[in-house]
XYZ file of C-alpha atoms in Angstrom:
541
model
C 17.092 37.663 -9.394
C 18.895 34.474 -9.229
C 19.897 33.462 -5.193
C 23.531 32.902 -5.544
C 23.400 31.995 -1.876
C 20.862 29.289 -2.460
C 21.960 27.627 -5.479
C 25.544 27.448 -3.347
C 23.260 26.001 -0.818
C 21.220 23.605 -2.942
C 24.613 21.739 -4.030
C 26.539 21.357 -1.139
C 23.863 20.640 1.227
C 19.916 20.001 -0.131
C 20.902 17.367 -2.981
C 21.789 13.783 -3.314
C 22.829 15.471 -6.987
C 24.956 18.250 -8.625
C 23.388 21.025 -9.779
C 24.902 21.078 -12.877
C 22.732 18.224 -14.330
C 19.516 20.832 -14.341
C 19.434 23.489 -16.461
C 18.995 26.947 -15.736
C 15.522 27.159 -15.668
C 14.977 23.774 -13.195
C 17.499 25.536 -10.996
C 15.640 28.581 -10.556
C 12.649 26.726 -9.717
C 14.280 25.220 -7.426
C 16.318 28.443 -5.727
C 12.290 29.840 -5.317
C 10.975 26.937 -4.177
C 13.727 26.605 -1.140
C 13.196 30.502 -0.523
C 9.905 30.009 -0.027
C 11.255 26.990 2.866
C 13.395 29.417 3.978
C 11.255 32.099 4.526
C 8.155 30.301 6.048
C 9.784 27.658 7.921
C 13.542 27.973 7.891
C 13.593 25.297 11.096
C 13.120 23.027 7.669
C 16.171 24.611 5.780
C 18.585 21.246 7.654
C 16.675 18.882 5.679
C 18.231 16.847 2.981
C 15.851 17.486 0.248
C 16.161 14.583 -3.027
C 15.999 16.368 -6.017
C 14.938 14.311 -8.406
C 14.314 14.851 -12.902
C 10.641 14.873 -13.809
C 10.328 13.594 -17.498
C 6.891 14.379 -18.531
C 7.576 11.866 -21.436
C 7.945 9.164 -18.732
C 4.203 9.599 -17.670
C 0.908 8.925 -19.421
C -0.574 13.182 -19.674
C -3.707 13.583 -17.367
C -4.972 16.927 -16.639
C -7.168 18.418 -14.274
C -10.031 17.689 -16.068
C -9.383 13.919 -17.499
C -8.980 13.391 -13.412
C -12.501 14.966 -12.569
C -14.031 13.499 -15.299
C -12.811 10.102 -14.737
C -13.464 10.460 -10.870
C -9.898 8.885 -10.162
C -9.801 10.687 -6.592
C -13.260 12.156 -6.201
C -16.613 11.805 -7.593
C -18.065 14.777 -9.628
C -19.534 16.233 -6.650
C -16.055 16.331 -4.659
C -16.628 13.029 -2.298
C -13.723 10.383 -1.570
C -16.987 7.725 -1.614
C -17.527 6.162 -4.969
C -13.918 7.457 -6.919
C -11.797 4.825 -8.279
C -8.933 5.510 -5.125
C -11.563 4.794 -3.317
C -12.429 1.757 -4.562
C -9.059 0.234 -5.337
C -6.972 1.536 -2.297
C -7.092 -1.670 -0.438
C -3.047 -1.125 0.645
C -2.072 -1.374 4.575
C -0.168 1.233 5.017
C -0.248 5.009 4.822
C 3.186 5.075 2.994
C 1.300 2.538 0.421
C -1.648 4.336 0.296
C -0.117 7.624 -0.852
C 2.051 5.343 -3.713
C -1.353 4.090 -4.597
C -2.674 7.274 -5.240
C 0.565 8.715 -7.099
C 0.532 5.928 -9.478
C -3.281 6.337 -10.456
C -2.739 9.800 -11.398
C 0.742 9.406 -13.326
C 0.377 6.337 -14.882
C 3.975 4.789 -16.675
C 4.598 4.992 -20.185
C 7.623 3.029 -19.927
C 6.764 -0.796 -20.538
C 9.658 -2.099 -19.365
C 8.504 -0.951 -15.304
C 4.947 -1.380 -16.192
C 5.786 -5.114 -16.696
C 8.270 -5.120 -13.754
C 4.942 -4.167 -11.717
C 2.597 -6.777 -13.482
C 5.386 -9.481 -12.817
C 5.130 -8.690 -8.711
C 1.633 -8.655 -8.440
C 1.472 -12.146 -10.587
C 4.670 -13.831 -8.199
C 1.846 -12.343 -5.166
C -1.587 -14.022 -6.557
C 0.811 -17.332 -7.128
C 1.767 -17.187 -3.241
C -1.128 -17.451 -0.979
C 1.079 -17.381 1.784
C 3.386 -14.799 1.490
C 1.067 -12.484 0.294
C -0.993 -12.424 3.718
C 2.438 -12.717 5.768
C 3.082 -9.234 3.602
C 0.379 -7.417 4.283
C -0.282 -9.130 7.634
C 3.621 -7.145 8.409
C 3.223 -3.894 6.521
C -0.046 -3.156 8.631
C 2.347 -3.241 12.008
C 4.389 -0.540 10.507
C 3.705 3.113 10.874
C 4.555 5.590 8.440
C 8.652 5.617 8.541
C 7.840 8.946 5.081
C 6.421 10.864 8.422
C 8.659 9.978 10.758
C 11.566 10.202 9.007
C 10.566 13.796 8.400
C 9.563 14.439 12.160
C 13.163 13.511 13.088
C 14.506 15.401 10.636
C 12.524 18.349 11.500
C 13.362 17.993 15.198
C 10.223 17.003 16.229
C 9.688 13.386 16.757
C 8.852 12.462 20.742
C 10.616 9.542 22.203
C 7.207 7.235 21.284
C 7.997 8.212 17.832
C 11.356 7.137 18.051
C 10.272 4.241 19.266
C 7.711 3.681 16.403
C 10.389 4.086 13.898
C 13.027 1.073 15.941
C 9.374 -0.974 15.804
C 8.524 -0.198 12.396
C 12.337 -0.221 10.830
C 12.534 -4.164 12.591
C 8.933 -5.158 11.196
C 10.540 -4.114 7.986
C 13.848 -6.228 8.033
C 11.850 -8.897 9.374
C 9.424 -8.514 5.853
C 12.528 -8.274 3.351
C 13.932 -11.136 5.066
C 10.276 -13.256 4.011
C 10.701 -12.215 0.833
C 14.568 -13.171 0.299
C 14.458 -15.967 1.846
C 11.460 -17.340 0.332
C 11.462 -20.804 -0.877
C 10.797 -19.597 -4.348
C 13.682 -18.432 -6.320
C 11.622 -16.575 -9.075
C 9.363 -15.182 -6.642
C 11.938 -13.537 -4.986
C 14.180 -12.384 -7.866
C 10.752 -10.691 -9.234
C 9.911 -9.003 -5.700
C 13.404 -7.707 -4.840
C 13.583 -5.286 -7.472
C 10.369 -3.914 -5.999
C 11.581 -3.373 -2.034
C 15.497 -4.042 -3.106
C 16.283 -1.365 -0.746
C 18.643 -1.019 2.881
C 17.221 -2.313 5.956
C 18.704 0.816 7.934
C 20.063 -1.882 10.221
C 22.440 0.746 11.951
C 19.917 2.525 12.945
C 17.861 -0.115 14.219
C 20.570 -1.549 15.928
C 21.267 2.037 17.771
C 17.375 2.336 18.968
C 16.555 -1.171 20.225
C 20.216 -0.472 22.281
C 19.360 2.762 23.930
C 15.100 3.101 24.229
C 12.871 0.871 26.519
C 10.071 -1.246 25.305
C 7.594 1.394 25.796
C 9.034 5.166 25.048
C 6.341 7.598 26.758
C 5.056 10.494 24.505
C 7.369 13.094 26.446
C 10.284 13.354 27.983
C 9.734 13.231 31.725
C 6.617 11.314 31.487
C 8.091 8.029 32.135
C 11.589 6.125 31.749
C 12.847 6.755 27.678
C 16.496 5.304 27.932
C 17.371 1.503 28.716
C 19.483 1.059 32.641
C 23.012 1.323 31.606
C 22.857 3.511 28.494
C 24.083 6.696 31.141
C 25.742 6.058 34.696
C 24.068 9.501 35.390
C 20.459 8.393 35.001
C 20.758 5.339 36.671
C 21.858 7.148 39.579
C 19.143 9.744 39.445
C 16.540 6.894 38.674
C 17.833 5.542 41.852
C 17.176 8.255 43.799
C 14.103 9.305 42.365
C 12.032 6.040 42.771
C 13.460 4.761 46.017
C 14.840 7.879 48.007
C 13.261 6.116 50.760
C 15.276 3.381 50.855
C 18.176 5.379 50.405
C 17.693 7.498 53.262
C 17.239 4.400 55.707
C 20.319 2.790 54.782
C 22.100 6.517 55.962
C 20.096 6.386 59.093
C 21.007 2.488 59.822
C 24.975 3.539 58.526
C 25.068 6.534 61.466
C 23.631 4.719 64.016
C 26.108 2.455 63.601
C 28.974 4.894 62.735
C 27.571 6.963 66.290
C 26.597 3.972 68.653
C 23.500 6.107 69.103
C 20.342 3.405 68.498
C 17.615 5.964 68.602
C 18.781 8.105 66.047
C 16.618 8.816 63.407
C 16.806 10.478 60.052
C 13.457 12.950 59.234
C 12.176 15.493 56.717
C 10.053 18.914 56.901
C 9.162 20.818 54.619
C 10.573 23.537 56.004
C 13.861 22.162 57.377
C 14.352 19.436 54.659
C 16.607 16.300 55.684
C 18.214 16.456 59.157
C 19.353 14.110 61.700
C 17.086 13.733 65.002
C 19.027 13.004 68.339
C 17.687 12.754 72.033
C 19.003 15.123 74.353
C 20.213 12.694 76.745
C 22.595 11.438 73.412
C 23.714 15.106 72.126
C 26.791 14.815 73.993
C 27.875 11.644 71.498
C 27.165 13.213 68.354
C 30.115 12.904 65.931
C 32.034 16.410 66.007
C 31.474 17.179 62.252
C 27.302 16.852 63.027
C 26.084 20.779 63.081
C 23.468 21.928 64.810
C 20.434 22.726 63.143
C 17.687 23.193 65.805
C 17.124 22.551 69.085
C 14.076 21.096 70.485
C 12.503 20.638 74.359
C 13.553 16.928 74.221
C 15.837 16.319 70.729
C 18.617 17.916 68.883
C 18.447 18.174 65.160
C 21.867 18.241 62.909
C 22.542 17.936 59.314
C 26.229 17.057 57.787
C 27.958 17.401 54.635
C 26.793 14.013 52.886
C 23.303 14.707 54.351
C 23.243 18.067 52.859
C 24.689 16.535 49.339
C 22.154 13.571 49.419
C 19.258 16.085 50.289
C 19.852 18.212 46.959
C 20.302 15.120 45.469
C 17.486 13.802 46.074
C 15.429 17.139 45.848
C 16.946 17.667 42.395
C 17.105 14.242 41.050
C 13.758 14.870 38.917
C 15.151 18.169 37.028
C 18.628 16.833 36.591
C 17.160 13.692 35.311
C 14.755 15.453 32.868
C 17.704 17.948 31.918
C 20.039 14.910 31.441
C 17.550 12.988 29.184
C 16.454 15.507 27.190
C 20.251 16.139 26.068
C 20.438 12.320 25.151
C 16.973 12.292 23.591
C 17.973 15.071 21.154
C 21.322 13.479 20.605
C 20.162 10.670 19.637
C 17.503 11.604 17.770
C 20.049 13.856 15.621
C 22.269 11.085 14.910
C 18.877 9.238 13.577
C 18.127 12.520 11.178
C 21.432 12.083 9.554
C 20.149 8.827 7.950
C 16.794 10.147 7.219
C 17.437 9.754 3.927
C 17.781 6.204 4.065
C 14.775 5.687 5.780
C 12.744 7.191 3.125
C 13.965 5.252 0.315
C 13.579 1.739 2.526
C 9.908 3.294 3.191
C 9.632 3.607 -0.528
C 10.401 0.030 -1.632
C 7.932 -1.166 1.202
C 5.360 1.185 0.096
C 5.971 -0.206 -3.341
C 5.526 -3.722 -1.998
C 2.309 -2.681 -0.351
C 0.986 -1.583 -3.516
C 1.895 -4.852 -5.518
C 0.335 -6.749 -2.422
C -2.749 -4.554 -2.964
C -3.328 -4.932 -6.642
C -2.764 -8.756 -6.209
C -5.559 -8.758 -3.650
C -7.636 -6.915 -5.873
C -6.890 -9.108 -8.478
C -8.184 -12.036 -6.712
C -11.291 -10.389 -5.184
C -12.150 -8.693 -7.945
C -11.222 -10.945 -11.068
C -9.137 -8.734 -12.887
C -6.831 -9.887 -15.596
C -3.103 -8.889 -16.559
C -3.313 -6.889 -19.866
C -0.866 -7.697 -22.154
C 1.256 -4.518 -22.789
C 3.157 -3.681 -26.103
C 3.925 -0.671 -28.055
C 1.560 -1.507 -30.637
C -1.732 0.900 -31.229
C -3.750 -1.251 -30.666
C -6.592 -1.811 -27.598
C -9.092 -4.369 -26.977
C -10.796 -5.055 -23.878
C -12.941 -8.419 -24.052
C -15.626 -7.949 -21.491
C -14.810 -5.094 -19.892
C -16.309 -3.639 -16.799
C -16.441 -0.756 -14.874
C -14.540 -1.559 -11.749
C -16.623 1.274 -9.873
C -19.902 1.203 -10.896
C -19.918 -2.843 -11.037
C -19.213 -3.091 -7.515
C -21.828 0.079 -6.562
C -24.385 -1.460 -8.919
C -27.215 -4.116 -8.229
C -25.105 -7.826 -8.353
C -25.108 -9.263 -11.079
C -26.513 -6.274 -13.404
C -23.722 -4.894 -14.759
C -23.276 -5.797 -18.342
C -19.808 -6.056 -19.428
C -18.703 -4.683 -23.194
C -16.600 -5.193 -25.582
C -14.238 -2.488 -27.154
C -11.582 -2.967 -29.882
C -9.737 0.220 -31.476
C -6.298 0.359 -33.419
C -4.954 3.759 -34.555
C -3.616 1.683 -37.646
C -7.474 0.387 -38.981
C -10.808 1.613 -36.499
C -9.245 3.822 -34.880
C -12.831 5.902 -33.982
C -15.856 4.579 -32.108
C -19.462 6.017 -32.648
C -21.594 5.140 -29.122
C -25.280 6.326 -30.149
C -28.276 5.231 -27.734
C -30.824 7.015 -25.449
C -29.516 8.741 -22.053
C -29.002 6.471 -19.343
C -28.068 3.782 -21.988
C -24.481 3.347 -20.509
C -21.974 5.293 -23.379
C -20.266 7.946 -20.511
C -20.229 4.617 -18.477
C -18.402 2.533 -20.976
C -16.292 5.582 -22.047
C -14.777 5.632 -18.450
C -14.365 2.137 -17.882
C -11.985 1.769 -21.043
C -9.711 4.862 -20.262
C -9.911 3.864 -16.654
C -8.590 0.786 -17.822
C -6.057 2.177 -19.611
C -5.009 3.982 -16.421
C -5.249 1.398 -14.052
C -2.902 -1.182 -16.748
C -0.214 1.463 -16.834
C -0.380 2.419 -13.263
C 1.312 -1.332 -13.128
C -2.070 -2.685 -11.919
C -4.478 -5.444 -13.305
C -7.980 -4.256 -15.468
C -11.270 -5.263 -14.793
C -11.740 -7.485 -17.484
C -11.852 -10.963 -19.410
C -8.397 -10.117 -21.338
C -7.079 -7.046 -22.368
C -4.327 -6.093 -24.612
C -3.115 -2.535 -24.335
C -1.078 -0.849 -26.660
C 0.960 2.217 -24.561
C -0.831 5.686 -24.520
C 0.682 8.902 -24.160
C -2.138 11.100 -22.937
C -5.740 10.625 -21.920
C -7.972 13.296 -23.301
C -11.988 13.430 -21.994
C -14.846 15.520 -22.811
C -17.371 14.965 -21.183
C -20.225 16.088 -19.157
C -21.365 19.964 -19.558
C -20.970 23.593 -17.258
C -20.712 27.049 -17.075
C -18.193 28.968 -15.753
C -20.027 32.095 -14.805
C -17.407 33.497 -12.517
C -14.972 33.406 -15.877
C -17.485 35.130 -18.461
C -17.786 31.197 -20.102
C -20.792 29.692 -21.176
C -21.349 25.941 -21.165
C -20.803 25.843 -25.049
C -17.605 28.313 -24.492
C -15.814 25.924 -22.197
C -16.889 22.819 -24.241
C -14.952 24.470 -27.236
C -12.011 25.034 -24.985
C -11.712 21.622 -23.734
C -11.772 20.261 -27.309
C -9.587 23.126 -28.750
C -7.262 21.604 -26.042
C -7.376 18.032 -26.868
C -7.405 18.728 -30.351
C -3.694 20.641 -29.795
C -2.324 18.167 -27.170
C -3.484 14.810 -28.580
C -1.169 12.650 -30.560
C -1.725 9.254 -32.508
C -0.718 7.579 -29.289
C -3.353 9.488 -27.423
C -6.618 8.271 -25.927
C -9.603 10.874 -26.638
C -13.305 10.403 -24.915
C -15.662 12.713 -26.304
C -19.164 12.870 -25.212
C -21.739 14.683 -27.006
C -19.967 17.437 -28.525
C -22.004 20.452 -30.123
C -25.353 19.952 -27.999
C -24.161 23.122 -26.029
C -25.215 25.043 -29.504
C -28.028 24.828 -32.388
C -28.936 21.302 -33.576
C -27.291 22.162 -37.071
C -24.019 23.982 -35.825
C -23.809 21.520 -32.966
C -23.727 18.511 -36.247
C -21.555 20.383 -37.809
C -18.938 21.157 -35.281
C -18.743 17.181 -33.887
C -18.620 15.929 -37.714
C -15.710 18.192 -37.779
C -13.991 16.989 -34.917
C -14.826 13.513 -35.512
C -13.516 13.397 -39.129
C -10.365 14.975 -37.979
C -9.345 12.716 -35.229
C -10.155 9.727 -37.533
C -8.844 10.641 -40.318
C -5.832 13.336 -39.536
C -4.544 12.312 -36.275
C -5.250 8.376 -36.475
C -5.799 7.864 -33.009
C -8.054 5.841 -30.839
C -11.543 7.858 -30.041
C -14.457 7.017 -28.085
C -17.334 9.502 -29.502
C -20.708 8.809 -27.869
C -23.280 11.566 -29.547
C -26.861 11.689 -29.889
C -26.550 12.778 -33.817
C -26.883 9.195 -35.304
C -25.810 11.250 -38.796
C -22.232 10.718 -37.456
C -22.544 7.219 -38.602
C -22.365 8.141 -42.170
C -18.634 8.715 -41.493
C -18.503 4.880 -41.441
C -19.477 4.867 -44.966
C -16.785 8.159 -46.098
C -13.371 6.186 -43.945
C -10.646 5.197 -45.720
């Protein structure tokens, strides 16, 4: 049943929006998804979640088994070493490194951002400079996405907060570079990237309050600055130089008394007291009370003796008890703009990634692909930005691919195993990807009409566990690209049918071949090993 609770909940206190502009069925999703918070770890249920649409239209479609196939985050055998993330995530920052990732697997389809990303990483190759002052800057900074949430969640430690005043003044220091930069069209096409607040109030209310150094835990060491509480500077007094202190009394009575050999002392036993000869009791002060008397002393203790003592003796706990209030004062007032610090964490994340690409560009030699709505796509010596770099130097040979859904809109790839087709098949959706992730291609030029989805085939397995043979999930997976792809699509099929008979396994990638060249019009990369595909060269329109 619906939560009425929650969704009451959701709109007054876990959006930045009103309810109202989801529809039922988003709500409801998100009613479970909170209950789910709420049940498992309701110390969470404070935070100001951002609710935000999804438009799968917004998005170029890759599922589960386009990513494996490609190897965007992991190679085929489920290692980080050798995927294109791993390759290409050259960013300095965690908060950049997770963008990275995000925008590999949900490449744009909206050309008007795609270019706005193209355009930053071109103003970065122009400006040698700037680019390594960037990067140099957004390495200093720790994760503000984590820390935000840490304070938010009650959690951070006073070196945390301290991490966040370091990492929130690295960061005004970087948007000032880039505002202030000598270049006026550099900067007007950067500050739509990291056009975000600086959080300056809340920069302004750490570097006032915490030292230089926070330690990991309260107690460990000094967290706020001298003159941030009267009460701590007094305890801090006491607690580093009670010594001092207590000579200063002793020097005070002896010359309130007249008596020279007094002496303040402590025991363990008897604590702070007030040591007097016998031959001076009789000019001891009348508010002095005995304490104990000894063959050749007298020991007293008075009121502001007594007070210091528990002073003193206490100064540690009340000190600890005192910070800790402050410490989680302060780092509630902090959590209330923990929203802000995620979206200026967002904009530098999204300058780390344009720094990235443009070092990539340069190390690499990648090229800007030109980007249009058009159906077409031609990469002019086009490479494999994984296997070129994991390959002998100098033996990759780059290809070239042209394919419009409006004339040849399907591409035959024949040749012996090990010839390179699944190679070049990858490297031309991969460059699809990587273009309308807002990055640069490995290539000589490239011009890239916009595709929806990215549709692959390739590569053959069982799925035992299921009931599925090889040939039963290789139907499947075409059965699904068949339904899902558009003319806007990109489709990589790789030897479809050998999971069958020789002449069923013709007939069913003739079929499929026919159809996507003929019916659906759009652009196809079919590498087979049944060269009588080709006569579909002749039979095109």
């Amino acid at each position: 049943e619906f939560d009425d609770n929650l969704k009451d909940w959701l709109s007054k206190e876990a959006s930045t929006v009103e309810t109202k502009d989801f529809n039922l069925c988003a709500q409801y999703a998100m009613t479970l998804a909170l209950s789910y918070v709420r049940d498992h770890q309701p110390s969470q249920m404070h935070t100001k979640f951002r609710l935000q649409r999804y438009e799968t239209g917004s998005f170029v479609g890759l599922d589960a088994t386009a990513v494996r196939n490609l190897e965007i985050v992991s190679t085929l055998s489920g290692e980080r070493v050798g995927s294109l993330v791993h390759l290409l995530d050259q960013t300095c920052s965690s908060m950049g490194a997770r963008l990275f990732r995000r925008h590999l697997l949900a490449p744009l389809a909206d050309l008007a951002i795609i270019r706005q990303r193209h355009d930053a990483i071109e103003a970065l190759m122009k400006q040698t400079l700037l680019r390594k002052q960037v990067r140099d800057a957004l390495s200093a900074i720790q994760d503000l996405e984590r820390l935000a949430t840490r304070v938010e969640s009650a959690l951070a430690t006073p070196r945390e907060l301290g991490a966040l005043r370091d990492g929130l003044k690295s960061a005004q220091t970087l948007m000032g570079l880039v505002r202030d930069h000598a270049d006026v069209e550099v900067t007007r096409t950067l500050m739509p990237v990291c056009s975000v607040e600086s959080c300056h109030e809340v920069l302004e209310r750490l570097e006032a309050v915490l030292v230089d150094s926070p330690p990991a835990a309260i107690g460990a060491a000094e967290v706020f600055k001298k003159g941030v509480d009267p009460r701590i500077d007094e305890l801090r007094g006491l607690s580093s130089s009670s010594k001092d202190i207590i000579l200063e009394l002793e020097q005070l009575e002896r010359a309130r008394t007249g008596i020279s050999s007094l002496k303040v002392k402590y025991t363990r036993a008897f604590g702070y007291y007030i040591e007097v000869s016998r031959s001076k009791a009789t000019n001891v002060p009348v508010h002095y009370r005995r304490r104990q008397t000894l063959v050749g002393s007298e020991r007293y203790i008075t009121d502001e003796l007594e007070a210091l003592q528990i002073k003193i003796l206490t100064a540690d706990e009340q000190l600890y008890a005192i910070e800790e209030t402050l410490f989680n004062d302060l780092r509630s007032e902090v959590a209330k703009q923990a929203m802000r610090i995620r979206q200026l964490a967002r904009g530098l994340a999204a300058l780390d990634v344009s720094a990235c690409w443009a070092e990539l560009a340069l190390r690499h030699d990648y090229v800007r692909p030109v980007m249009d709505t058009s159906s077409r796509l031609e990469l002019l010596a086009s490479r494999h930005p994984v296997v070129e770099k994991l390959a002998e130097a100098g033996s990759f040979v780059p290809n070239d691919i042209t394919l419009d859904a409006q004339g040849e809109s399907l591409a035959i790839l024949t040749g012996p195993n090990m010839a390179g087709k699944s190679t070049m098949m990858r490297q031309v959706a991969l460059s699809v990807i990587m273009a309308q992730a807002g990055g640069y291609v490995a290539a000589k030029s490239a011009h890239i009409g916009l595709v929806d989805r990215v549709f692959t085939r390739i590569g053959a397995s069982d799925n035992l566990s299921r009931g599925q043979s090889t040939f039963m999930v290789e139907m499947q997976e075409t059965a699904n690209l068949l339904h899902g792809a558009t003319s806007r699509s990109l489709i990589l099929l790789d030897e479809i049918g050998r999971g069958t008979s020789t002449y069923d396994g013709l007939a069913i990638a003739w079929a499929v071949a026919e159809h996507l060249a003929r019916q659906m019009r759009c652009r196809t990369l079919f590498a087979t090993h049944y060269h009588e595909l080709c006569a579909l060269v002749d039979q095109s329109d």
